[in-house]
Short mmCIF file of N, CA and C in Angstrom, two decimals:
data_model
loop_
_atom_site.label_atom_id
_atom_site.label_comp_id
_atom_site.label_asym_id
_atom_site.label_seq_id
_atom_site.Cartn_x
_atom_site.Cartn_y
_atom_site.Cartn_z
N MET A 1 178.84 -36.71 -55.64
CA MET A 1 177.63 -37.50 -55.66
C MET A 1 177.77 -38.52 -56.79
N PRO A 2 177.52 -39.78 -56.52
CA PRO A 2 177.62 -40.80 -57.58
C PRO A 2 176.56 -40.58 -58.67
N TRP A 3 176.84 -41.12 -59.83
CA TRP A 3 175.94 -40.92 -60.97
C TRP A 3 174.58 -41.55 -60.73
N TRP A 4 174.53 -42.68 -60.01
CA TRP A 4 173.24 -43.35 -59.79
C TRP A 4 172.37 -42.54 -58.84
N THR A 5 172.99 -41.80 -57.93
CA THR A 5 172.21 -40.92 -57.05
C THR A 5 171.64 -39.76 -57.85
N SER A 6 172.42 -39.23 -58.77
CA SER A 6 171.92 -38.15 -59.62
C SER A 6 170.74 -38.63 -60.45
N LEU A 7 170.86 -39.83 -61.02
CA LEU A 7 169.74 -40.37 -61.81
C LEU A 7 168.51 -40.63 -60.95
N LEU A 8 168.71 -41.10 -59.74
CA LEU A 8 167.59 -41.32 -58.82
C LEU A 8 166.89 -40.01 -58.49
N PHE A 9 167.66 -38.97 -58.18
CA PHE A 9 167.07 -37.66 -57.88
C PHE A 9 166.34 -37.09 -59.10
N LEU A 10 166.90 -37.29 -60.28
CA LEU A 10 166.23 -36.81 -61.49
C LEU A 10 164.92 -37.57 -61.73
N ALA A 11 164.92 -38.87 -61.48
CA ALA A 11 163.69 -39.65 -61.64
C ALA A 11 162.63 -39.21 -60.63
N ILE A 12 163.05 -38.96 -59.40
CA ILE A 12 162.11 -38.48 -58.38
C ILE A 12 161.57 -37.11 -58.76
N SER A 13 162.42 -36.25 -59.30
CA SER A 13 161.96 -34.92 -59.69
C SER A 13 160.95 -35.00 -60.85
N VAL A 14 161.16 -35.92 -61.79
CA VAL A 14 160.20 -36.08 -62.88
C VAL A 14 158.86 -36.58 -62.33
N MET A 15 158.92 -37.53 -61.40
CA MET A 15 157.67 -38.03 -60.80
C MET A 15 156.95 -36.93 -60.03
N LEU A 16 157.70 -36.10 -59.29
CA LEU A 16 157.09 -35.00 -58.56
C LEU A 16 156.48 -33.97 -59.51
N TRP A 17 157.18 -33.67 -60.60
CA TRP A 17 156.67 -32.69 -61.57
C TRP A 17 155.36 -33.19 -62.20
N MET A 18 155.34 -34.45 -62.60
CA MET A 18 154.13 -35.00 -63.21
C MET A 18 152.99 -35.07 -62.20
N SER A 19 153.31 -35.42 -60.96
CA SER A 19 152.29 -35.44 -59.92
C SER A 19 151.75 -34.04 -59.65
N GLY A 20 152.63 -33.05 -59.68
CA GLY A 20 152.21 -31.67 -59.47
C GLY A 20 151.33 -31.15 -60.60
N ARG A 21 151.60 -31.59 -61.81
CA ARG A 21 150.76 -31.16 -62.94
C ARG A 21 149.38 -31.78 -62.89
N ASN A 22 149.28 -33.01 -62.37
CA ASN A 22 148.01 -33.72 -62.35
C ASN A 22 147.23 -33.53 -61.06
N ASN A 23 147.78 -32.81 -60.10
CA ASN A 23 147.13 -32.64 -58.81
C ASN A 23 145.99 -31.63 -58.94
N PRO A 24 144.78 -31.99 -58.46
CA PRO A 24 143.66 -31.06 -58.57
C PRO A 24 143.79 -29.86 -57.64
N ASP A 25 144.56 -29.98 -56.57
CA ASP A 25 144.77 -28.87 -55.65
C ASP A 25 145.93 -28.02 -56.15
N ASP A 26 145.66 -26.76 -56.45
CA ASP A 26 146.68 -25.90 -57.06
C ASP A 26 147.88 -25.66 -56.14
N VAL A 27 147.63 -25.50 -54.86
CA VAL A 27 148.72 -25.19 -53.94
C VAL A 27 149.66 -26.39 -53.78
N ILE A 28 149.10 -27.57 -53.60
CA ILE A 28 149.93 -28.77 -53.46
C ILE A 28 150.64 -29.06 -54.77
N GLY A 29 149.98 -28.86 -55.89
CA GLY A 29 150.62 -29.06 -57.19
C GLY A 29 151.80 -28.12 -57.38
N LEU A 30 151.64 -26.85 -56.98
CA LEU A 30 152.73 -25.90 -57.08
C LEU A 30 153.89 -26.30 -56.17
N LEU A 31 153.58 -26.76 -54.96
CA LEU A 31 154.61 -27.21 -54.04
C LEU A 31 155.38 -28.40 -54.61
N GLU A 32 154.68 -29.34 -55.21
CA GLU A 32 155.35 -30.50 -55.81
C GLU A 32 156.26 -30.08 -56.96
N ARG A 33 155.81 -29.13 -57.77
CA ARG A 33 156.64 -28.67 -58.87
C ARG A 33 157.85 -27.89 -58.38
N LEU A 34 157.68 -27.12 -57.30
CA LEU A 34 158.83 -26.41 -56.72
C LEU A 34 159.85 -27.39 -56.14
N LEU A 35 159.37 -28.44 -55.48
CA LEU A 35 160.28 -29.46 -54.96
C LEU A 35 161.02 -30.17 -56.10
N ALA A 36 160.33 -30.42 -57.19
CA ALA A 36 160.97 -31.06 -58.34
C ALA A 36 162.06 -30.15 -58.91
N ALA A 37 161.77 -28.86 -59.03
CA ALA A 37 162.77 -27.93 -59.53
C ALA A 37 163.96 -27.83 -58.58
N LEU A 38 163.70 -27.86 -57.29
CA LEU A 38 164.77 -27.82 -56.30
C LEU A 38 165.65 -29.06 -56.41
N LEU A 39 165.06 -30.22 -56.61
CA LEU A 39 165.84 -31.44 -56.78
C LEU A 39 166.73 -31.37 -58.02
N VAL A 40 166.21 -30.83 -59.10
CA VAL A 40 167.01 -30.69 -60.31
C VAL A 40 168.18 -29.74 -60.06
N LEU A 41 167.92 -28.64 -59.34
CA LEU A 41 169.00 -27.72 -59.02
C LEU A 41 170.06 -28.37 -58.14
N VAL A 42 169.64 -29.19 -57.20
CA VAL A 42 170.60 -29.90 -56.36
C VAL A 42 171.45 -30.84 -57.21
N VAL A 43 170.83 -31.55 -58.11
CA VAL A 43 171.59 -32.47 -58.96
C VAL A 43 172.56 -31.71 -59.84
N VAL A 44 172.11 -30.62 -60.43
CA VAL A 44 172.97 -29.88 -61.36
C VAL A 44 174.08 -29.15 -60.63
N LEU A 45 173.78 -28.52 -59.51
CA LEU A 45 174.77 -27.68 -58.85
C LEU A 45 175.66 -28.43 -57.85
N VAL A 46 175.16 -29.49 -57.23
CA VAL A 46 175.91 -30.17 -56.19
C VAL A 46 176.66 -31.39 -56.72
N SER A 47 176.11 -32.03 -57.73
CA SER A 47 176.70 -33.31 -58.17
C SER A 47 178.04 -33.14 -58.88
N GLN A 48 178.38 -31.92 -59.29
CA GLN A 48 179.64 -31.67 -60.01
C GLN A 48 179.75 -32.52 -61.27
N ASN A 49 178.61 -32.77 -61.91
CA ASN A 49 178.58 -33.55 -63.13
C ASN A 49 178.66 -32.58 -64.31
N LEU A 50 179.72 -32.62 -65.05
CA LEU A 50 179.96 -31.66 -66.12
C LEU A 50 178.90 -31.75 -67.22
N VAL A 51 178.43 -32.93 -67.52
CA VAL A 51 177.42 -33.10 -68.57
C VAL A 51 176.12 -32.40 -68.16
N LEU A 52 175.67 -32.63 -66.91
CA LEU A 52 174.44 -32.00 -66.46
C LEU A 52 174.58 -30.49 -66.35
N GLU A 53 175.73 -30.02 -65.89
CA GLU A 53 175.97 -28.58 -65.80
C GLU A 53 175.98 -27.94 -67.19
N SER A 54 176.55 -28.64 -68.17
CA SER A 54 176.57 -28.12 -69.54
C SER A 54 175.17 -28.05 -70.13
N VAL A 55 174.37 -29.07 -69.88
CA VAL A 55 172.98 -29.07 -70.38
C VAL A 55 172.20 -27.94 -69.74
N ALA A 56 172.38 -27.71 -68.44
CA ALA A 56 171.68 -26.62 -67.75
C ALA A 56 172.12 -25.26 -68.30
N LEU A 57 173.41 -25.11 -68.58
CA LEU A 57 173.90 -23.85 -69.14
C LEU A 57 173.33 -23.61 -70.52
N ILE A 58 173.31 -24.62 -71.35
CA ILE A 58 172.74 -24.47 -72.70
C ILE A 58 171.26 -24.13 -72.63
N ALA A 59 170.52 -24.79 -71.72
CA ALA A 59 169.10 -24.50 -71.56
C ALA A 59 168.89 -23.06 -71.08
N ALA A 60 169.74 -22.59 -70.17
CA ALA A 60 169.60 -21.22 -69.68
C ALA A 60 169.93 -20.21 -70.77
N LEU A 61 170.90 -20.51 -71.60
CA LEU A 61 171.25 -19.58 -72.67
C LEU A 61 170.21 -19.54 -73.78
N ARG A 62 169.42 -20.58 -73.91
CA ARG A 62 168.39 -20.62 -74.95
C ARG A 62 167.06 -20.00 -74.51
N LEU A 63 166.97 -19.55 -73.26
CA LEU A 63 165.75 -18.90 -72.79
C LEU A 63 165.54 -17.59 -73.55
N PRO A 64 164.30 -17.25 -73.85
CA PRO A 64 164.06 -16.01 -74.58
C PRO A 64 164.34 -14.79 -73.71
N PHE A 65 164.79 -13.73 -74.34
CA PHE A 65 165.03 -12.48 -73.63
C PHE A 65 163.71 -11.73 -73.45
N ALA A 66 163.59 -11.01 -72.37
CA ALA A 66 162.40 -10.20 -72.14
C ALA A 66 162.47 -8.99 -73.07
N SER A 67 161.33 -8.62 -73.62
CA SER A 67 161.32 -7.47 -74.50
C SER A 67 161.42 -6.20 -73.68
N GLY A 68 162.27 -5.31 -74.10
CA GLY A 68 162.51 -4.08 -73.34
C GLY A 68 161.79 -2.88 -73.92
N SER A 69 160.86 -3.10 -74.83
CA SER A 69 160.16 -1.96 -75.44
C SER A 69 159.07 -1.43 -74.51
N ARG A 70 159.15 -0.13 -74.26
CA ARG A 70 158.13 0.53 -73.42
C ARG A 70 157.43 1.56 -74.27
N HIS A 71 156.14 1.67 -74.06
CA HIS A 71 155.35 2.61 -74.88
C HIS A 71 155.00 3.81 -74.07
#
């Protein structure tokens, strides 16, 4: 996938995410945010762009761990 297509998909995903956050209907807003996340996954996993894959890996590694303490 060319770099300009990746940037276009990322721009569309940002617009969808912002539209989903501002949508008064919760279901449509959730759908827009899911579509935005799917577009980002397509760009990261399909585009074979090492920079984007590295950023996604670093972001995934920085996620907090779930606490395993049970009472």
